[in-house]
Structures are given as structure tokens and as C-alpha cells.
mmCIF file of C-alpha atoms in Angstrom:
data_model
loop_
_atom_site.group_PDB
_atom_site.id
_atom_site.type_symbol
_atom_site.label_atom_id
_atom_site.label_comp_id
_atom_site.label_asym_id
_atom_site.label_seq_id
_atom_site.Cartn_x
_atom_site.Cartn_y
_atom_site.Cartn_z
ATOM 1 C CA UNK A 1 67.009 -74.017 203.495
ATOM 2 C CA UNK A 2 68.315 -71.620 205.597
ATOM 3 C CA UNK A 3 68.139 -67.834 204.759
ATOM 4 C CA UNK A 4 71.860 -67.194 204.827
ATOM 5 C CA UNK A 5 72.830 -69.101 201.935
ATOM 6 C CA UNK A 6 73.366 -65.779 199.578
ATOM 7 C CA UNK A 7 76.234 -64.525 198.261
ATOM 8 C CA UNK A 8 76.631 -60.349 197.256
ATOM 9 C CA UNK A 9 79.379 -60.841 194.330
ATOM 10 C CA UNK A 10 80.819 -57.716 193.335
ATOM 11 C CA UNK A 11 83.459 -57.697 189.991
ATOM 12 C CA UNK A 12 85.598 -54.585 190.597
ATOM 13 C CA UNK A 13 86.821 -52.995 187.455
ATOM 14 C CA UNK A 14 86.768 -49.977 186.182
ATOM 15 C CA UNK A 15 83.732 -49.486 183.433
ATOM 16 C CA UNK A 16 85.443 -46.022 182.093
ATOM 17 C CA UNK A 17 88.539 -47.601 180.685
ATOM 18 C CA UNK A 18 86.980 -50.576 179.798
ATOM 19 C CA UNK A 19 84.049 -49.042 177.683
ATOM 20 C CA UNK A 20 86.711 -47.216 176.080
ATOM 21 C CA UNK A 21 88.768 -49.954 175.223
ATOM 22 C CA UNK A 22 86.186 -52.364 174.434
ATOM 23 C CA UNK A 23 83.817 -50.212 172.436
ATOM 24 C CA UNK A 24 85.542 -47.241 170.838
ATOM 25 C CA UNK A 25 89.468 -49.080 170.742
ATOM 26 C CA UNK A 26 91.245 -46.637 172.814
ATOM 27 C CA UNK A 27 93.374 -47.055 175.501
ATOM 28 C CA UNK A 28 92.738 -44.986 178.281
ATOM 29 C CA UNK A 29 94.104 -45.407 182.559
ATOM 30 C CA UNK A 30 92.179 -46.865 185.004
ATOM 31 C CA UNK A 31 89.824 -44.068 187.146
ATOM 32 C CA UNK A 32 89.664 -43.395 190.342
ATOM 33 C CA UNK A 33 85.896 -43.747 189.752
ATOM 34 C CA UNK A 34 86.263 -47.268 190.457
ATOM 35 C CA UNK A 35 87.430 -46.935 193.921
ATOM 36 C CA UNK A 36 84.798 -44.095 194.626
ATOM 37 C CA UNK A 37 82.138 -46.083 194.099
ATOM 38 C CA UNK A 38 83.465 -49.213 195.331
ATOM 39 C CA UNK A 39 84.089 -47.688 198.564
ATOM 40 C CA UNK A 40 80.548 -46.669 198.671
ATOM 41 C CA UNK A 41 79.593 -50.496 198.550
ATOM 42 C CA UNK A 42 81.905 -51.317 201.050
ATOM 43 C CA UNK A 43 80.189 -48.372 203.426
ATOM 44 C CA UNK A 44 77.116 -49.990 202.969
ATOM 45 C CA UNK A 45 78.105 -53.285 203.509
ATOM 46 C CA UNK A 46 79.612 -52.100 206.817
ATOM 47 C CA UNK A 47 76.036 -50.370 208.086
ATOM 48 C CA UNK A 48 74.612 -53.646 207.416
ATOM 49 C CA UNK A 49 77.003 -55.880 208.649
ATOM 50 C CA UNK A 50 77.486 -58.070 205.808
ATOM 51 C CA UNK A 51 80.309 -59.608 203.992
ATOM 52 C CA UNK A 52 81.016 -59.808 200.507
ATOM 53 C CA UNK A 53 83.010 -61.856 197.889
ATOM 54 C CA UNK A 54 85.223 -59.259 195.596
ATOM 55 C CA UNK A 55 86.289 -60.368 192.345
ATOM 56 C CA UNK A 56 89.046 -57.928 191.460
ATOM 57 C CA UNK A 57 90.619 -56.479 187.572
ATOM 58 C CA UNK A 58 94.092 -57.242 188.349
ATOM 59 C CA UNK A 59 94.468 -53.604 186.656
ATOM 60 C CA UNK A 60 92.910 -52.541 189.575
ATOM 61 C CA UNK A 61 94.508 -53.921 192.176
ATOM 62 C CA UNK A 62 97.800 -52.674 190.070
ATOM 63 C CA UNK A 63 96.625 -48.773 190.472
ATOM 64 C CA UNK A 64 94.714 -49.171 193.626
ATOM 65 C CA UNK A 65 96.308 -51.170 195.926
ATOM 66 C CA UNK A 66 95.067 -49.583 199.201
ATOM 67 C CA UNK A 67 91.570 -50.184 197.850
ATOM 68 C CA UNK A 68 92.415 -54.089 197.617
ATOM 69 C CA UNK A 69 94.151 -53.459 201.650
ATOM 70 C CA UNK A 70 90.260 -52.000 202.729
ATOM 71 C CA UNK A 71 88.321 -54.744 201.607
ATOM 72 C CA UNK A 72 90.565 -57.137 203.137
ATOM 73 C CA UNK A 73 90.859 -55.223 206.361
ATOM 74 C CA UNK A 74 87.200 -55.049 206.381
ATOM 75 C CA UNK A 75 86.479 -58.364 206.482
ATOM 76 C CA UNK A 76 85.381 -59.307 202.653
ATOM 77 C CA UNK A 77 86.842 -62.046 200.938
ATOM 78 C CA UNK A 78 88.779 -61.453 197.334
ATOM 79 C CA UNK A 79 88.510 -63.198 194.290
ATOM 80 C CA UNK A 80 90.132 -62.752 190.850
ATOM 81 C CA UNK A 81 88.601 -61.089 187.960
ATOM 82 C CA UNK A 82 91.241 -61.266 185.508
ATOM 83 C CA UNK A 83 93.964 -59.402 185.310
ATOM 84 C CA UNK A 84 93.449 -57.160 182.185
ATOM 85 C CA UNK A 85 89.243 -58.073 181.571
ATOM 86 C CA UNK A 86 89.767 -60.421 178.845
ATOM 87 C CA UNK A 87 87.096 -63.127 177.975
ATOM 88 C CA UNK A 88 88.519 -66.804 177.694
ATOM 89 C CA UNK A 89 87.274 -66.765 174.101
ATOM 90 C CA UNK A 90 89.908 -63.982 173.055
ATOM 91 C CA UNK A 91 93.077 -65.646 174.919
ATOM 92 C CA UNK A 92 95.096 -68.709 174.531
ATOM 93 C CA UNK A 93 95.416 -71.444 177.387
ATOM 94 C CA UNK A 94 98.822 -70.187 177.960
ATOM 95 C CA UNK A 95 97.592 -66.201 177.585
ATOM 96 C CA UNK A 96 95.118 -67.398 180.323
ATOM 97 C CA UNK A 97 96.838 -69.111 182.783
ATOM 98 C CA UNK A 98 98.903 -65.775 182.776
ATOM 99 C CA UNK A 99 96.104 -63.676 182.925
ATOM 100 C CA UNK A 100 94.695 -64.712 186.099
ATOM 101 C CA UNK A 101 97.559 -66.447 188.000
ATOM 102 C CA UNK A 102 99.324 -63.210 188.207
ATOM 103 C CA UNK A 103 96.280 -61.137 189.184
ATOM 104 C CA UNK A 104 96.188 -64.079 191.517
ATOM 105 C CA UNK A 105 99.544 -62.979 192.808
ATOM 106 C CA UNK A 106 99.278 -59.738 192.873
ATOM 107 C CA UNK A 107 95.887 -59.469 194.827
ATOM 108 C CA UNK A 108 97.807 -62.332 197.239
ATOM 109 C CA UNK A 109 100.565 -60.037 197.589
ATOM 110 C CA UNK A 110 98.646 -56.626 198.641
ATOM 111 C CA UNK A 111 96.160 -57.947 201.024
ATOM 112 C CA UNK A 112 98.641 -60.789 202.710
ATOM 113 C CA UNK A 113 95.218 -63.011 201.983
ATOM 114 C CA UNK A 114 94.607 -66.247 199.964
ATOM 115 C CA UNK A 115 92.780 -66.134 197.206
ATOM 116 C CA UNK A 116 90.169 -69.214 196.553
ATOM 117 C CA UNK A 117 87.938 -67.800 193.582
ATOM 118 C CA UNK A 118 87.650 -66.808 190.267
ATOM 119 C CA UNK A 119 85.107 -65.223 187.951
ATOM 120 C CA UNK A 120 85.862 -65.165 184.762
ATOM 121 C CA UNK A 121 84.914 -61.186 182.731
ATOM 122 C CA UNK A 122 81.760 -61.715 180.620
ATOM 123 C CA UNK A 123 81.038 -64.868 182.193
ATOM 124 C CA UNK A 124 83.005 -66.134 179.521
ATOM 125 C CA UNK A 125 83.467 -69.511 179.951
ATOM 126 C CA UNK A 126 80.987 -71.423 177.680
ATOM 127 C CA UNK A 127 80.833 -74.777 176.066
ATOM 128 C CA UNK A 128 83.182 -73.093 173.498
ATOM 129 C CA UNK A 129 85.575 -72.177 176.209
ATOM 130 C CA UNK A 130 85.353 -74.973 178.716
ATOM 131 C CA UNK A 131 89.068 -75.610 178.939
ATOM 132 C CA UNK A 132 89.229 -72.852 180.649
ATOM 133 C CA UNK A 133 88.055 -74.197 183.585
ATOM 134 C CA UNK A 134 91.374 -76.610 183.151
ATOM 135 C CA UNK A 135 93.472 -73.391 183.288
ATOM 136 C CA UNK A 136 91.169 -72.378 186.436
ATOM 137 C CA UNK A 137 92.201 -75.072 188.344
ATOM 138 C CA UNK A 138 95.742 -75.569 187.452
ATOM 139 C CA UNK A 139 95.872 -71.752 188.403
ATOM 140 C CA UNK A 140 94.970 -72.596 192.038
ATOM 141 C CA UNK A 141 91.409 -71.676 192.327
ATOM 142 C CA UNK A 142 89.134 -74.011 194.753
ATOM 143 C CA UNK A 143 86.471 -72.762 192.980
ATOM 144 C CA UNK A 144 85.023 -70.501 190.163
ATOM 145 C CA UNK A 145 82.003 -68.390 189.821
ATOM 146 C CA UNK A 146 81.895 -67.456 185.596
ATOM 147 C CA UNK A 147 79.362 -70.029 184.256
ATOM 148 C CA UNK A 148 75.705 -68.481 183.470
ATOM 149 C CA UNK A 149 73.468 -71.840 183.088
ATOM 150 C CA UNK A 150 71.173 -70.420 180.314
ATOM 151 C CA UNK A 151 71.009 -69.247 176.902
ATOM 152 C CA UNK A 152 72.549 -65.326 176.323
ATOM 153 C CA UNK A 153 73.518 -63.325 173.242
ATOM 154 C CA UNK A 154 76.722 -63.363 174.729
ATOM 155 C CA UNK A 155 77.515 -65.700 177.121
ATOM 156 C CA UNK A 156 75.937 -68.787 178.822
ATOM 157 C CA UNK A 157 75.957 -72.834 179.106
ATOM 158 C CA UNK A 158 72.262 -74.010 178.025
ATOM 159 C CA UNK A 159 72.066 -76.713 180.322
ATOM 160 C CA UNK A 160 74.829 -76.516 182.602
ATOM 161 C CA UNK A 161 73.684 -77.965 186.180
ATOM 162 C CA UNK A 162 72.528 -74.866 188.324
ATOM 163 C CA UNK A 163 73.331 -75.790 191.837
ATOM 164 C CA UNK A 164 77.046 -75.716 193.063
ATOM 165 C CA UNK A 165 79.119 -78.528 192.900
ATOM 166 C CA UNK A 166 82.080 -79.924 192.226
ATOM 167 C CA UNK A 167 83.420 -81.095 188.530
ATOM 168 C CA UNK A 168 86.162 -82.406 186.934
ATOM 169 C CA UNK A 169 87.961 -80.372 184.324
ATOM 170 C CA UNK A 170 88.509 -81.414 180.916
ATOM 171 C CA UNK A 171 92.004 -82.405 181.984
ATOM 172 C CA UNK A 172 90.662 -84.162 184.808
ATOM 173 C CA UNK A 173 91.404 -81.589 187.701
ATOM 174 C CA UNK A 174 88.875 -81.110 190.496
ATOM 175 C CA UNK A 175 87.412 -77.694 190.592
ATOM 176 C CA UNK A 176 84.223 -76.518 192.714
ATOM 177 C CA UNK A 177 81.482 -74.837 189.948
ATOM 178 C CA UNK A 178 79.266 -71.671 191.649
ATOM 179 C CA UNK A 179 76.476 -71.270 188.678
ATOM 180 C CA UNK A 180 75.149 -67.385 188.533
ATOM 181 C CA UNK A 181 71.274 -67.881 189.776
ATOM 182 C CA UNK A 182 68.861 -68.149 187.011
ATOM 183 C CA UNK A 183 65.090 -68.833 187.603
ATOM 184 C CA UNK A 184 62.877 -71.154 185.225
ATOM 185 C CA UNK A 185 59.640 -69.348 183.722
ATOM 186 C CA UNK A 186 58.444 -71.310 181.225
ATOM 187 C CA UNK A 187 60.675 -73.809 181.041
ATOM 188 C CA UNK A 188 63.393 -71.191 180.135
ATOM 189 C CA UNK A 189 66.638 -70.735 182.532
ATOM 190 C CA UNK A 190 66.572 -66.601 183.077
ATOM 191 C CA UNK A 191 69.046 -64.746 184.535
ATOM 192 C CA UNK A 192 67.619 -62.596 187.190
ATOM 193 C CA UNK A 193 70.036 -61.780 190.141
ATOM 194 C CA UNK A 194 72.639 -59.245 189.006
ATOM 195 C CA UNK A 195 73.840 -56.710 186.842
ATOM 196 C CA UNK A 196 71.524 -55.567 183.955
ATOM 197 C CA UNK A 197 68.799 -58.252 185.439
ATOM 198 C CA UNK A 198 69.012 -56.058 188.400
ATOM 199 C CA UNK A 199 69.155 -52.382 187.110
ATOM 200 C CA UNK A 200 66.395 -53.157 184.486
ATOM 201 C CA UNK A 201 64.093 -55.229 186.694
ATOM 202 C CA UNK A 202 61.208 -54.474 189.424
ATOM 203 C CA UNK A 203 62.506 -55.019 192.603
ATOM 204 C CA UNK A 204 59.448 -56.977 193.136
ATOM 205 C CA UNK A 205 60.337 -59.517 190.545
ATOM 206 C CA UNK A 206 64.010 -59.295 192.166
ATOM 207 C CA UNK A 207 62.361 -60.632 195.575
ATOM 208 C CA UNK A 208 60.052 -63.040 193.867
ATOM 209 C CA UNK A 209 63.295 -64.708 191.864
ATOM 210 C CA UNK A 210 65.144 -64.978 195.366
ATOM 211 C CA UNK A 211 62.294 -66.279 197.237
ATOM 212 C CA UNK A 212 62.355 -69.147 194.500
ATOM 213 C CA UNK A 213 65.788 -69.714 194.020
ATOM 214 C CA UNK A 214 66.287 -69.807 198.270
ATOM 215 C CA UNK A 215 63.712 -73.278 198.506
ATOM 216 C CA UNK A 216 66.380 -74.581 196.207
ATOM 217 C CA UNK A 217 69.770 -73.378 196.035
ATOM 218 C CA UNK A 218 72.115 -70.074 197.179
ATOM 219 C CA UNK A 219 71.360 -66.875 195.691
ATOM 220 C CA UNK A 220 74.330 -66.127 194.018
ATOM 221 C CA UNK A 221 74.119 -61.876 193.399
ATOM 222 C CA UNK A 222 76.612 -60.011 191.349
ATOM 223 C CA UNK A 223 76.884 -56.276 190.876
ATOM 224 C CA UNK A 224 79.466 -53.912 189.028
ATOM 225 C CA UNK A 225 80.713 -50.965 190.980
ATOM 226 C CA UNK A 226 80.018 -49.066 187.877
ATOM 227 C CA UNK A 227 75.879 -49.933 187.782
ATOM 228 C CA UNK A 228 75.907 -47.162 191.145
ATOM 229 C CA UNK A 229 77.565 -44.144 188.721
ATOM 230 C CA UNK A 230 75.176 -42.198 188.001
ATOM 231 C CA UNK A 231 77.855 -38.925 187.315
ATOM 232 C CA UNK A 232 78.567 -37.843 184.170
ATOM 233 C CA UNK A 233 81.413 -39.762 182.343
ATOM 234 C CA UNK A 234 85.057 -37.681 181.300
ATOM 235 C CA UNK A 235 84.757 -35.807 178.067
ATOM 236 C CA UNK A 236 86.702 -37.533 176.241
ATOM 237 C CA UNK A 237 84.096 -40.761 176.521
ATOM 238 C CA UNK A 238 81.358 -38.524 174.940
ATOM 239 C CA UNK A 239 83.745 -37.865 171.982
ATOM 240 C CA UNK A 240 84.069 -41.583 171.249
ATOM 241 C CA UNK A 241 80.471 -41.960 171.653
ATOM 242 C CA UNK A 242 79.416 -39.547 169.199
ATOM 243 C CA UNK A 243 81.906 -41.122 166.562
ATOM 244 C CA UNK A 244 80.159 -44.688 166.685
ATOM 245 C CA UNK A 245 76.665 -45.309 164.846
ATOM 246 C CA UNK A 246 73.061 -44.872 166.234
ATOM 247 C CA UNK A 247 73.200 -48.227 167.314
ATOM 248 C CA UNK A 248 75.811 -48.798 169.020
ATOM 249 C CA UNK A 249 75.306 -45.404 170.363
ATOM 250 C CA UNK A 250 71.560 -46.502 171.796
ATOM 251 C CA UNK A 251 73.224 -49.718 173.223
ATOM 252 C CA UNK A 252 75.983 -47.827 175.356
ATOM 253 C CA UNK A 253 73.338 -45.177 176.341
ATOM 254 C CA UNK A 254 71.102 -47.383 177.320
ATOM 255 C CA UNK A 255 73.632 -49.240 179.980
ATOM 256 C CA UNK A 256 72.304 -46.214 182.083
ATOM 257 C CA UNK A 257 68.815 -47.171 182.449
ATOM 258 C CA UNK A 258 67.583 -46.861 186.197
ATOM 259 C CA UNK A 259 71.140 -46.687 187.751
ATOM 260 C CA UNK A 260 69.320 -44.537 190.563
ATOM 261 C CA UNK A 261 67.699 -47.919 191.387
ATOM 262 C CA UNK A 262 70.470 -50.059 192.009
ATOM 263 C CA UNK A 263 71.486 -48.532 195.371
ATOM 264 C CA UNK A 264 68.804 -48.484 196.995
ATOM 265 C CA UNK A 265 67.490 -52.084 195.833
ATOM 266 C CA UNK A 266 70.878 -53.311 196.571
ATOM 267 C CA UNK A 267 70.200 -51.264 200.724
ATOM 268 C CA UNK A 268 66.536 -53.752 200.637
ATOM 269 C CA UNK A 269 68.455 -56.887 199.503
ATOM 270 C CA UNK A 270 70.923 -56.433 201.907
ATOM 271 C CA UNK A 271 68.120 -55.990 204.847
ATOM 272 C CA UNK A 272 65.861 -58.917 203.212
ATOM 273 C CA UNK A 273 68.286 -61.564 203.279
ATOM 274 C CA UNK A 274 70.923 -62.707 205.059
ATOM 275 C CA UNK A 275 74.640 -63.037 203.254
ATOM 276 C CA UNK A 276 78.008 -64.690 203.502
ATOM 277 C CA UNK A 277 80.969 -65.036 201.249
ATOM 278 C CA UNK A 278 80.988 -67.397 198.687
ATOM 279 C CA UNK A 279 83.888 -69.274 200.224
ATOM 280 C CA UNK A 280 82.401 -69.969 203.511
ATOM 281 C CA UNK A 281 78.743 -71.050 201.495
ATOM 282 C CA UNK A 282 81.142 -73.582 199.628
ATOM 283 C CA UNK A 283 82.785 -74.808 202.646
ATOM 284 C CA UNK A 284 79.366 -75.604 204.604
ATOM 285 C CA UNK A 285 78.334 -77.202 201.369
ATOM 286 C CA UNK A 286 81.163 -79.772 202.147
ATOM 287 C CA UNK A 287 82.403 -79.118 198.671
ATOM 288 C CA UNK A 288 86.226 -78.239 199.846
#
């Protein structure tokens, strides 16, 4: 198979606000953090010549719009991440189909570019959830990228077929499926090519997972812009923080773990392999 079928995923939101909403209940305004640091991805990207697929928080397009201009301008393709980070689970069909068709809009509308993907916050859609992927289609998405084929604490679709391909919805609707990459060890479907998989992990075992995945399938990477901060958060974060109990406490804190690593495996990932957006992998797979 050749080397260039990976695709560097990146799910732009704004981890300040949504920490703050999702784990202490407070509503707070989107940072400027998130454009910081995704502009330091896009640098990158541009020293190694590489395009990615950007999955963007409607929210953020809504504050940012000249961030959503630059990645277009640059080259990247742009995806939809939701409009205000909601997983499928808490939202109706209706409450969905208005969730991401206007962030569809919207990011349509800045950048003067179609959008063809979706990725759905949490990886939320699950056997529990799989209408979604009716609302997905009907929205106007060739394809979606939100369904991890193993077995999480929360998310994933034990047994969901790992290569991409095309499905039909619940309703009967064609839609084009782009599973997150998991490797088997031990007969066990493990997440290993994003996220916390990549903060927490060895980049050895990083290389090792792609190296196995590649004789099979696309690498399919994902990263948060947020997984690069490694400043201090606002003040008023650490107040929350020290109002919630020792475990929950723990569990935020330790969403920091080897942050310092992620940039610079990200800068040997990006000079090990070879990448492409996810639309353009889907099109030479003759799926669309």
C-alpha cells in the first residue's frame, strides 16, 4: 500500500471554554488560545508541506473567522465539528441536524469552500446513537470521520468494520464511513493514533501502530489544538478546579501529561509518512 494513504485530522475547538462548560458548568467565551495554537499547526504543516483535514467548532468559526479564511487559503481542507461540541447522545435528531448543518453553513460561508466531512465531538456516534449517521447524511456530508471501532469508557462501536467504506444509514441514505485507526493486540481493537493515545504513548509504539495499520488500511491521525498548550490556563479555570473533588480534580490534571511531547512527535510523524486530506484518500478509494 502506498505510503501516502494518512490522514493528519485536527478537531479545532477551543479546550478552555469547553472544560469549563463541560466539567465545572460555567459558561465562559471562546479564547483566542485556540487560534494561537492552531496557527502553530498550520506553520508546521507549511515547513513540511503537508495538508490537513480540519474539523471545525462552529463556535469557532463564529469568533474566528479569519482563522477558518487561513486554513482554507493554505491549502487544508475543512470539515465540521459541530457547531456548539455536543455529543449525538445529548441532542435530538432535529437538535442535530441543526447543530451541524449550520456549522456546515457557516464554515461554507467564510472560506467560499465546500464542505464534505464531519466528525462528530467525542466520537459520539455509537450503536446507541447510530441514527445519527441518518442526520449526517441528510445534512450533506459525503462522508464522516466520528466512529472509534473498539470498546471505550466513553465512546466506541465494538465491532464496527475498520477500513473505510461506504454504508447505508438507518434510513437508507448512502454515507462514506472513515473509522479512527485502532490496532489489534491480543485480539483487542486499541486505539492508538491520536489524542490521549498519542500524548500518553512512546513514540516508538506510535511508529510501530502505523507501520501495522499502513500494510492494511489509511492511518487515520487526529489531534486537538489544545494537546500543544502547555501555558498556564486563565485564573478563573484554577478556581473551578479547586471547587471539584480529588477525583475529578486528578482526571482534569492529568489531561496534561507529556503535552511537551506532542509537538515534536507530531514534527517526526509528519517527516515519517507521507499525508493527504481525507477527502482526496476517499476519492482514490473510489468511494465518492
Amino acid at each position: 500500500m502506498s505510503r501516502t494513504t494518512a490522514a493528519l485530522t485536527l478537531d479545532i475547538e477551543d479546550g478552555i471554554s469547553i472544560a469549563m462548560r463541560d466539567a465545572f458548568s460555567v459558561k465562559s467565551e471562546q479564547t483566542d488560545r485556540v487560534v494561537r495554537l492552531t496557527e502553530k499547526i498550520l506553520e508546521l504543516l507549511s515547513q513540511k508541506e503537508v495538508s490537513g483535514t480540519f474539523f471545525v467548532l462552529g463556535q469557532v468559526a463564529e469568533k474566528f473567522p479569519k482563522l477558518v479564511k487561513k486554513i482554507s487559503e493554505e491549502g487544508h481542507e475543512l470539515g465540521v465539528h459541530g457547531y456548539h461540541h455536543l455529543q449525538f447522545f445529548r441532542m435530538s435528531r432535529e437538535e442535530a441536524y441543526e447543530e451541524i448543518s449550520s456549522a456546515k453553513k457557516l464554515i461554507e460561508d467564510i472560506s467560499g469552500q465546500q464542505v464534505y466531512g464531519h466528525r462528530a465531538p467525542a466520537f459520539s456516534i455509537t450503536p446507541e446513537t447510530k441514527w445519527g449517521l441518518d442526520v449526517i447524511a441528510k445534512a450533506g456530508f459525503i462522508y464522516d470521520s466520528s466512529i472509534m471501532p473498539a470498546k471505550g469508557f466513553r465512546y466506541g462501536w465494538p465491532g464496527f468494520p475498520r477500513n473505510i467504506h461506504s454504508l447505508k444509514t438507518p434510513s437508507g441514505d448512502e454515507l462514506i464511513e472513515v473509522p479512527l485507526s485502532t490496532l489489534n493486540i491480543l485480539g483487542y481493537n486499541v486505539p492508538v493514533c491520536g489524542g490521549s493515545y498519542l500524548r500518553l504513548s512512546p513514540y516508538a509504539f506510535t511508529k510501530m501502530a502505523c507501520e501495522r495499520i499502513l500494510k492494511k488500511r489509511p492511518v487515520i491521525f487526529y489531534l486537538h489544538p489544545y494537546e500543544l498548550d502547555t501555558e498556564r490556563y486563565p485564573d478563573y479555570y484554577y478556581d473551578q478546579l479547586d471547587k471539584v473533588g480529588f477525583v475529578k480534580r486528578n482526571k482534569m490534571k492529568s489531561m496534561w501529561i507529556n503535552r511537551k511531547t506532542v509537538y515534536p512527535k507530531l514534527s517526526s510523524l509528519l517527516e515519517t509518512y507521507e499525508f493527504d486530506k481525507m477527502i482526496n484518500i476517499v476519492r482514490r478509494r473510489n468511494y465518492s
